[in-house]
Short mmCIF file of C-alpha atoms in Angstrom, two decimals:
data_model
loop_
_atom_site.label_atom_id
_atom_site.label_comp_id
_atom_site.label_asym_id
_atom_site.label_seq_id
_atom_site.Cartn_x
_atom_site.Cartn_y
_atom_site.Cartn_z
CA MET A 1 1.33 0.30 1.87
CA ASN A 2 4.00 2.45 3.61
CA THR A 3 7.71 2.40 2.69
CA ASP A 4 8.68 -0.58 5.00
CA ALA A 5 6.00 -2.65 3.57
CA VAL A 6 7.02 -2.01 0.09
CA ALA A 7 10.65 -2.72 0.96
CA SER A 8 9.77 -6.04 2.67
CA LEU A 9 7.66 -7.03 -0.47
CA PHE A 10 10.64 -6.13 -2.67
CA ARG A 11 12.97 -8.16 -0.59
CA GLN A 12 10.63 -11.21 -0.88
CA TYR A 13 10.60 -10.66 -4.58
CA CYS A 14 14.31 -10.71 -4.71
CA ASP A 15 14.71 -13.63 -2.29
CA GLU A 16 18.36 -12.77 -1.76
CA SER A 17 20.03 -13.95 1.48
CA ASP A 18 23.48 -12.53 0.74
CA THR A 19 23.38 -9.05 2.07
CA THR A 20 26.82 -8.19 0.66
CA PHE A 21 25.30 -8.71 -2.82
CA LEU A 22 21.98 -6.89 -2.15
CA THR A 23 22.81 -4.29 0.54
CA ASP A 24 20.41 -1.90 2.23
CA ALA A 25 21.96 0.91 0.09
CA ASN A 26 20.96 -1.13 -3.01
CA VAL A 27 17.44 -1.63 -1.63
CA VAL A 28 17.02 2.15 -1.18
CA THR A 29 18.44 2.95 -4.57
CA PHE A 30 16.29 0.45 -6.39
CA LEU A 31 13.16 1.42 -4.58
CA ASN A 32 13.62 5.07 -5.38
CA ILE A 33 14.02 4.16 -8.90
CA GLY A 34 10.82 2.14 -8.79
CA TYR A 35 8.88 4.93 -7.02
CA ASN A 36 9.98 7.46 -9.66
CA GLN A 37 9.02 5.16 -12.47
CA PHE A 38 5.69 4.53 -10.79
CA ARG A 39 5.06 8.24 -10.52
CA GLN A 40 5.97 8.58 -14.20
CA LEU A 41 3.33 5.92 -15.15
CA VAL A 42 0.73 7.81 -13.00
CA ASN A 43 1.70 11.26 -14.71
CA GLU A 44 1.27 9.69 -18.16
CA GLN A 45 -2.36 9.14 -17.34
CA ASP A 46 -3.14 11.97 -14.87
CA ASP A 47 -0.70 14.90 -14.60
CA HIS A 48 -2.87 16.50 -11.93
CA TYR A 49 -2.36 13.73 -9.34
CA TYR A 50 1.06 14.88 -8.16
CA MET A 51 0.70 18.42 -9.43
CA ILE A 52 1.62 21.35 -7.09
CA ARG A 53 1.04 25.09 -7.46
CA THR A 54 3.53 27.81 -6.67
CA PHE A 55 3.40 31.59 -7.08
CA ILE A 56 6.56 33.16 -8.33
CA SER A 57 7.64 36.81 -8.16
CA ILE A 58 9.80 37.17 -11.21
CA PRO A 59 13.34 38.45 -10.42
CA GLY A 60 14.08 41.77 -12.02
CA ALA A 61 10.27 42.25 -12.82
CA PRO A 62 8.76 43.38 -14.98
CA ALA A 63 10.43 40.84 -17.23
CA SER A 64 9.84 38.83 -20.35
CA SER A 65 11.57 35.84 -18.91
CA CYS A 66 12.16 34.12 -15.74
CA ASP A 67 15.20 31.90 -14.74
CA LEU A 68 13.60 29.00 -12.77
CA SER A 69 17.07 28.26 -11.29
CA ALA A 70 17.02 31.75 -9.61
CA THR A 71 13.54 31.82 -8.16
CA ALA A 72 12.82 31.44 -4.51
CA PRO A 73 12.78 28.56 -3.94
CA PRO A 74 14.62 27.38 -7.15
CA LEU A 75 12.53 25.02 -9.25
CA MET A 76 15.43 24.02 -11.55
CA GLY A 77 19.13 23.90 -11.61
CA GLN A 78 21.75 22.60 -9.03
CA THR A 79 20.18 24.07 -5.97
CA ALA A 80 16.72 23.03 -6.47
CA ALA A 81 15.44 20.49 -3.86
CA ASP A 82 14.57 17.04 -5.25
CA ASP A 83 10.92 17.17 -4.28
CA ALA A 84 10.63 20.79 -5.76
CA ARG A 85 12.35 20.28 -9.05
CA ILE A 86 10.14 20.49 -12.07
CA GLU A 87 9.62 17.43 -14.05
CA ARG A 88 6.71 18.47 -16.12
CA ILE A 89 5.01 21.80 -16.48
CA VAL A 90 1.21 21.50 -16.52
CA ARG A 91 0.18 25.20 -16.78
CA VAL A 92 1.64 28.63 -16.33
CA GLY A 93 -0.51 31.63 -15.63
CA LEU A 94 -0.33 35.34 -15.10
CA ALA A 95 -0.89 36.13 -11.30
CA GLN A 96 -2.11 39.40 -9.69
CA ASP A 97 0.56 41.62 -8.29
CA GLY A 98 0.92 41.07 -4.41
CA VAL A 99 1.30 38.07 -2.14
CA GLY A 100 -2.01 36.32 -2.63
CA THR A 101 -2.05 32.58 -3.32
CA THR A 102 -5.68 31.73 -4.08
CA ASP A 103 -7.65 30.89 -7.41
CA ARG A 104 -8.83 34.57 -7.25
CA ASP A 105 -5.02 35.65 -7.58
CA ILE A 106 -4.72 33.93 -11.09
CA ARG A 107 -5.63 36.40 -13.93
CA TYR A 108 -5.48 33.89 -16.68
CA TYR A 109 -3.45 30.97 -18.00
CA LEU A 110 -1.02 31.23 -20.83
CA GLN A 111 -0.70 28.81 -23.69
CA ALA A 112 2.38 26.63 -24.11
CA ALA A 113 4.45 27.74 -27.24
CA ARG A 114 5.77 24.98 -29.49
CA SER A 115 8.85 27.03 -30.51
CA ILE A 116 10.64 30.30 -29.70
CA ILE A 117 9.24 31.75 -32.95
CA GLU A 118 5.71 31.66 -31.30
CA ILE A 119 7.08 33.62 -28.37
CA GLN A 120 8.16 36.36 -30.97
CA ASN A 121 4.88 36.31 -32.97
CA GLY A 122 2.24 35.18 -30.51
CA ILE A 123 0.33 36.64 -27.44
CA ASN A 124 -0.15 35.07 -24.01
CA ARG A 125 2.38 32.32 -24.51
CA TYR A 126 5.19 30.79 -22.64
CA PHE A 127 8.19 28.65 -23.68
CA LEU A 128 10.74 26.86 -21.62
CA GLN A 129 14.31 26.94 -22.78
CA GLY A 130 16.70 25.22 -20.57
CA THR A 131 16.00 26.76 -17.12
CA ILE A 132 14.59 30.05 -18.70
CA LEU A 133 10.77 30.43 -18.98
CA ARG A 134 10.09 33.05 -21.73
CA PHE A 135 6.94 34.87 -22.30
CA THR A 136 5.34 37.04 -24.97
CA GLY A 137 4.95 39.98 -22.58
CA GLU A 138 6.54 41.44 -19.56
CA TYR A 139 5.16 40.20 -16.28
CA ASN A 140 5.56 40.81 -12.59
CA ARG A 141 4.36 37.51 -11.07
CA ILE A 142 3.25 34.10 -12.40
CA VAL A 143 1.69 31.03 -11.15
CA MET A 144 3.19 27.60 -11.99
CA GLU A 145 1.31 24.36 -11.84
CA TYR A 146 3.76 21.51 -12.28
CA VAL A 147 4.67 17.93 -11.44
CA PRO A 148 7.89 17.71 -9.34
CA PHE A 149 10.22 14.85 -9.29
CA GLY A 150 9.59 12.38 -6.60
CA GLY A 151 12.86 12.73 -4.90
CA ASN A 152 14.18 10.11 -2.62
CA LYS A 153 11.04 8.83 -0.74
CA PHE A 154 12.82 5.66 0.43
CA THR A 155 15.68 6.02 2.97
CA ALA A 156 17.68 3.70 5.13
CA GLY A 157 15.50 4.72 8.01
CA ASN A 158 12.13 4.13 6.55
CA ILE A 159 12.76 0.73 4.85
CA VAL A 160 12.99 -1.19 8.19
CA GLY A 161 9.99 -2.48 10.14
CA GLY A 162 8.36 0.11 12.36
CA GLY A 163 10.09 2.90 10.43
CA GLY A 164 7.65 3.03 7.40
CA GLN A 165 6.38 6.34 6.13
CA TYR A 166 3.27 7.22 4.02
CA ILE A 167 3.81 7.22 0.23
CA ASP A 168 0.62 8.41 -1.40
CA GLU A 169 -3.07 7.63 -1.81
CA LEU A 170 -2.40 4.85 -4.42
CA ALA A 171 -1.72 2.31 -1.67
CA GLY A 172 -3.66 -0.32 -3.67
CA TYR A 173 -1.02 -0.22 -6.31
CA HIS A 174 2.28 0.28 -4.38
CA ASP A 175 3.24 -3.36 -5.11
CA LEU A 176 4.24 -1.94 -8.51
CA ILE A 177 7.06 0.08 -6.87
CA ALA A 178 8.55 -3.15 -5.61
CA LEU A 179 7.91 -4.98 -8.99
CA VAL A 180 9.75 -2.04 -10.90
CA ALA A 181 12.39 -2.01 -8.33
CA TYR A 182 12.96 -5.82 -8.94
CA GLN A 183 13.88 -5.06 -12.60
CA GLN A 184 16.81 -3.06 -11.26
CA TYR A 185 17.87 -6.01 -9.06
CA ALA A 186 17.39 -8.54 -11.96
CA ILE A 187 19.99 -6.42 -13.97
CA LYS A 188 22.38 -6.70 -11.22
CA ASP A 189 21.63 -10.48 -10.71
CA PHE A 190 21.73 -11.16 -14.54
CA ALA A 191 18.50 -13.15 -13.82
CA ALA A 192 14.95 -12.22 -15.21
CA ASN A 193 11.86 -13.60 -13.63
CA PRO A 194 9.06 -14.27 -16.17
CA VAL A 195 6.31 -14.50 -13.41
CA LEU A 196 7.24 -11.12 -11.86
CA GLN A 197 7.49 -9.64 -15.40
CA ALA A 198 4.02 -10.75 -16.24
CA GLN A 199 2.56 -9.53 -12.90
CA LEU A 200 4.20 -6.19 -13.63
CA ALA A 201 2.52 -5.97 -16.91
CA THR A 202 -0.84 -6.93 -15.40
CA ARG A 203 -0.61 -4.37 -12.43
CA GLN A 204 0.54 -1.50 -14.71
CA GLN A 205 -2.50 -2.08 -16.85
CA GLN A 206 -4.65 -2.19 -13.80
CA LEU A 207 -3.37 1.20 -12.49
CA VAL A 208 -3.79 2.67 -16.01
CA ASP A 209 -7.48 1.46 -16.10
CA TYR A 210 -8.10 2.90 -12.56
CA LEU A 211 -6.59 6.35 -13.39
CA GLN A 212 -8.45 6.49 -16.84
CA THR A 213 -11.63 5.68 -15.15
CA GLY A 214 -11.30 8.18 -12.53
CA ARG A 215 -11.36 7.99 -8.74
CA ASN A 216 -14.88 9.49 -8.33
CA TRP A 217 -16.99 6.71 -9.81
CA ALA A 218 -20.33 8.33 -9.26
CA ALA A 219 -19.28 11.44 -11.01
CA ARG A 220 -17.73 9.50 -13.91
CA ASN A 221 -14.63 11.70 -13.65
CA GLN A 222 -12.63 11.11 -16.85
CA VAL A 223 -9.05 12.06 -16.41
CA ILE A 224 -7.57 14.20 -19.22
CA THR A 225 -4.00 15.29 -19.69
CA THR A 226 -4.49 19.03 -20.21
CA ASP A 227 -7.29 21.51 -20.40
CA GLU A 228 -5.36 24.22 -22.06
CA LEU A 229 -7.14 23.95 -25.45
CA ASP A 230 -10.57 23.85 -23.76
CA TYR A 231 -9.68 26.91 -21.83
CA LEU A 232 -8.56 28.84 -24.88
CA GLY A 233 -11.66 27.71 -26.87
CA TYR A 234 -9.80 25.54 -29.44
#
Protein backbone atom coordinates (compact mmCIF):
# COMPACT_ATOMS: atom_id res chain seq x y z
CA MET A 1 0.00 0.00 0.00
CA ASN A 2 1.13 3.52 -0.75
CA THR A 3 0.49 6.54 1.44
CA ASP A 4 -2.74 7.52 -0.33
CA ALA A 5 -4.18 4.02 0.02
CA VAL A 6 -3.40 3.95 3.75
CA ALA A 7 -4.96 7.40 4.15
CA SER A 8 -8.08 6.27 2.31
CA LEU A 9 -8.37 3.20 4.55
CA PHE A 10 -7.95 5.36 7.64
CA ARG A 11 -10.76 7.67 6.51
CA GLN A 12 -13.00 4.64 5.97
CA TYR A 13 -12.27 3.43 9.50
CA CYS A 14 -13.12 6.87 10.89
CA ASP A 15 -16.26 7.27 8.75
CA GLU A 16 -16.20 10.97 9.60
CA SER A 17 -17.98 13.30 7.18
CA ASP A 18 -17.28 16.48 9.15
CA THR A 19 -14.05 17.78 7.62
CA THR A 20 -13.88 20.53 10.23
CA PHE A 21 -13.63 17.87 12.94
CA LEU A 22 -11.24 15.56 11.05
CA THR A 23 -9.14 17.87 8.92
CA ASP A 24 -6.47 16.89 6.40
CA ALA A 25 -3.90 18.15 8.91
CA ASN A 26 -5.36 15.79 11.51
CA VAL A 27 -5.15 12.91 9.04
CA VAL A 28 -1.47 13.64 8.34
CA THR A 29 -0.66 13.90 12.07
CA PHE A 30 -2.50 10.71 13.02
CA LEU A 31 -1.01 8.72 10.14
CA ASN A 32 2.53 9.82 11.00
CA ILE A 33 1.95 8.72 14.59
CA GLY A 34 0.62 5.43 13.26
CA TYR A 35 3.59 4.97 10.96
CA ASN A 36 6.16 5.62 13.69
CA GLN A 37 4.41 3.23 16.07
CA PHE A 38 4.31 0.68 13.24
CA ARG A 39 8.07 1.07 12.84
CA GLN A 40 8.59 0.67 16.58
CA LEU A 41 6.72 -2.64 16.48
CA VAL A 42 8.96 -3.79 13.63
CA ASN A 43 12.10 -2.62 15.45
CA GLU A 44 11.15 -4.57 18.57
CA GLN A 45 11.32 -7.77 16.53
CA ASP A 46 14.00 -6.94 13.95
CA ASP A 47 16.17 -3.91 14.58
CA HIS A 48 17.98 -4.54 11.29
CA TYR A 49 14.94 -3.91 9.10
CA TYR A 50 15.14 -0.11 9.10
CA MET A 51 18.79 0.02 10.12
CA ILE A 52 21.15 2.31 8.23
CA ARG A 53 24.95 2.58 8.35
CA THR A 54 27.00 5.75 8.40
CA PHE A 55 30.73 6.38 8.75
CA ILE A 56 31.68 9.31 10.98
CA SER A 57 34.94 11.23 11.15
CA ILE A 58 35.07 12.29 14.79
CA PRO A 59 35.40 16.08 15.23
CA GLY A 60 38.72 16.92 16.91
CA ALA A 61 40.05 13.39 16.37
CA PRO A 62 41.71 11.49 17.82
CA ALA A 63 39.18 11.71 20.63
CA SER A 64 37.59 9.53 23.29
CA SER A 65 34.13 10.96 22.66
CA CYS A 66 31.97 12.15 19.79
CA ASP A 67 29.14 14.67 20.01
CA LEU A 68 26.50 13.23 17.69
CA SER A 69 24.82 16.63 17.43
CA ALA A 70 28.01 18.06 15.87
CA THR A 71 28.76 15.38 13.27
CA ALA A 72 28.27 15.89 9.53
CA PRO A 73 25.39 15.35 9.16
CA PRO A 74 24.16 15.61 12.77
CA LEU A 75 22.50 12.44 14.06
CA MET A 76 21.09 13.93 17.25
CA GLY A 77 20.18 17.36 18.54
CA GLN A 78 18.06 20.21 17.22
CA THR A 79 19.54 20.30 13.71
CA ALA A 80 19.31 16.57 12.97
CA ALA A 81 16.96 15.70 10.11
CA ASP A 82 13.88 13.73 11.14
CA ASP A 83 14.76 10.74 8.95
CA ALA A 84 18.42 10.73 10.10
CA ARG A 85 17.90 11.22 13.84
CA ILE A 86 18.95 8.22 15.96
CA GLU A 87 16.12 6.30 17.57
CA ARG A 88 18.06 3.16 18.47
CA ILE A 89 21.74 2.27 18.16
CA VAL A 90 22.33 -1.24 16.85
CA ARG A 91 26.14 -1.31 16.68
CA VAL A 92 29.15 1.00 16.84
CA GLY A 93 32.43 0.01 15.29
CA LEU A 94 35.94 1.31 14.78
CA ALA A 95 36.55 2.24 11.14
CA GLN A 96 39.70 2.47 9.09
CA ASP A 97 41.08 5.97 8.57
CA GLY A 98 40.22 7.48 5.20
CA VAL A 99 36.98 7.76 3.28
CA GLY A 100 36.08 4.11 2.61
CA THR A 101 32.53 3.02 3.40
CA THR A 102 32.52 -0.73 2.72
CA ASP A 103 32.58 -3.72 5.04
CA ARG A 104 36.36 -3.85 4.54
CA ASP A 105 36.62 -0.42 6.16
CA ILE A 106 35.25 -1.70 9.50
CA ARG A 107 38.06 -2.86 11.74
CA TYR A 108 35.91 -4.32 14.52
CA TYR A 109 32.77 -3.62 16.51
CA LEU A 110 32.68 -2.22 20.02
CA GLN A 111 30.58 -3.57 22.85
CA ALA A 112 27.88 -1.41 24.43
CA ALA A 113 28.73 -0.47 28.02
CA ARG A 114 26.04 -0.54 30.70
CA SER A 115 27.42 2.43 32.59
CA ILE A 116 30.08 5.13 32.44
CA ILE A 117 32.12 3.04 34.90
CA GLU A 118 32.59 0.37 32.22
CA ILE A 119 34.01 3.06 29.96
CA GLN A 120 36.60 3.90 32.62
CA ASN A 121 37.50 0.29 33.39
CA GLY A 122 36.77 -1.64 30.18
CA ILE A 123 38.18 -1.96 26.68
CA ASN A 124 36.55 -1.71 23.25
CA ARG A 125 33.32 -0.27 24.63
CA TYR A 126 31.03 2.67 23.92
CA PHE A 127 28.41 4.46 25.99
CA LEU A 128 25.81 7.04 24.90
CA GLN A 129 25.39 9.87 27.41
CA GLY A 130 22.90 12.42 26.10
CA THR A 131 24.22 13.26 22.64
CA ILE A 132 27.80 12.31 23.56
CA LEU A 133 29.10 8.92 22.47
CA ARG A 134 31.98 7.96 24.78
CA PHE A 135 34.68 5.37 24.11
CA THR A 136 37.29 3.48 26.09
CA GLY A 137 39.99 4.68 23.68
CA GLU A 138 40.78 7.53 21.33
CA TYR A 139 39.56 7.05 17.76
CA ASN A 140 39.63 8.96 14.48
CA ARG A 141 36.71 7.38 12.69
CA ILE A 142 33.78 5.17 13.61
CA VAL A 143 30.92 3.42 11.90
CA MET A 144 27.42 3.65 13.33
CA GLU A 145 24.64 1.21 12.50
CA TYR A 146 21.39 2.54 13.86
CA VAL A 147 17.65 2.79 13.41
CA PRO A 148 16.48 6.33 12.56
CA PHE A 149 13.12 7.82 13.42
CA GLY A 150 10.54 7.49 10.67
CA GLY A 151 10.08 11.21 10.27
CA ASN A 152 6.97 12.53 8.55
CA LYS A 153 6.23 9.91 5.91
CA PHE A 154 2.71 11.23 5.32
CA THR A 155 2.15 14.74 3.97
CA ALA A 156 -0.80 16.78 2.72
CA GLY A 157 0.34 16.07 -0.83
CA ASN A 158 0.70 12.29 -0.65
CA ILE A 159 -2.50 11.37 1.20
CA VAL A 160 -4.69 12.30 -1.78
CA GLY A 161 -5.56 9.91 -4.57
CA GLY A 162 -2.86 9.79 -7.24
CA GLY A 163 -0.28 11.40 -4.97
CA GLY A 164 0.63 8.28 -3.03
CA GLN A 165 4.24 7.41 -2.28
CA TYR A 166 6.04 4.18 -1.46
CA ILE A 167 6.29 3.35 2.26
CA ASP A 168 8.38 0.17 2.61
CA GLU A 169 8.41 -3.55 1.77
CA LEU A 170 5.92 -4.48 4.50
CA ALA A 171 2.98 -3.56 2.26
CA GLY A 172 0.96 -6.56 3.42
CA TYR A 173 0.79 -5.06 6.90
CA HIS A 174 0.31 -1.36 6.17
CA ASP A 175 -3.31 -1.55 7.29
CA LEU A 176 -1.76 -1.52 10.77
CA ILE A 177 -0.72 2.10 10.19
CA ALA A 178 -4.34 3.06 9.63
CA LEU A 179 -5.49 0.97 12.61
CA VAL A 180 -2.99 2.60 14.96
CA ALA A 181 -3.82 6.04 13.55
CA TYR A 182 -7.49 5.35 14.29
CA GLN A 183 -6.62 5.14 17.99
CA GLN A 184 -5.58 8.80 17.84
CA TYR A 185 -8.88 9.69 16.15
CA ALA A 186 -10.80 7.70 18.77
CA ILE A 187 -9.18 9.80 21.50
CA LYS A 188 -10.30 12.96 19.72
CA ASP A 189 -13.78 11.54 19.12
CA PHE A 190 -14.17 10.06 22.62
CA ALA A 191 -15.36 6.83 20.98
CA ALA A 192 -13.52 3.51 20.95
CA ASN A 193 -14.31 0.87 18.32
CA PRO A 194 -14.06 -2.66 19.78
CA VAL A 195 -14.05 -4.28 16.34
CA LEU A 196 -11.09 -2.20 15.16
CA GLN A 197 -9.32 -2.76 18.48
CA ALA A 198 -9.65 -6.52 18.03
CA GLN A 199 -8.42 -6.26 14.44
CA LEU A 200 -5.45 -4.19 15.60
CA ALA A 201 -4.41 -6.85 18.11
CA THR A 202 -4.79 -9.60 15.50
CA ARG A 203 -2.78 -7.79 12.86
CA GLN A 204 -0.05 -6.82 15.32
CA GLN A 205 0.42 -10.49 16.24
CA GLN A 206 0.46 -11.50 12.58
CA LEU A 207 3.20 -8.97 11.86
CA VAL A 208 5.21 -10.18 14.87
CA ASP A 209 4.85 -13.80 13.71
CA TYR A 210 6.02 -12.83 10.23
CA LEU A 211 9.07 -10.97 11.49
CA GLN A 212 10.01 -13.71 13.96
CA THR A 213 9.77 -16.40 11.30
CA GLY A 214 11.87 -14.47 8.87
CA ARG A 215 11.32 -13.31 5.33
CA ASN A 216 13.49 -16.01 3.74
CA TRP A 217 11.45 -19.12 4.47
CA ALA A 218 13.75 -21.54 2.67
CA ALA A 219 16.73 -20.43 4.74
CA ARG A 220 14.72 -20.48 7.99
CA ASN A 221 16.12 -17.06 8.77
CA GLN A 222 15.46 -16.48 12.45
CA VAL A 223 15.50 -12.78 13.31
CA ILE A 224 17.54 -11.82 16.38
CA THR A 225 17.77 -8.46 18.10
CA THR A 226 21.54 -8.25 18.41
CA ASP A 227 24.64 -10.22 17.53
CA GLU A 228 27.09 -8.34 19.77
CA LEU A 229 27.47 -11.16 22.28
CA ASP A 230 27.94 -13.75 19.52
CA TYR A 231 30.57 -11.54 17.89
CA LEU A 232 32.45 -11.14 21.14
CA GLY A 233 32.26 -14.86 21.94
CA TYR A 234 30.11 -14.62 25.08
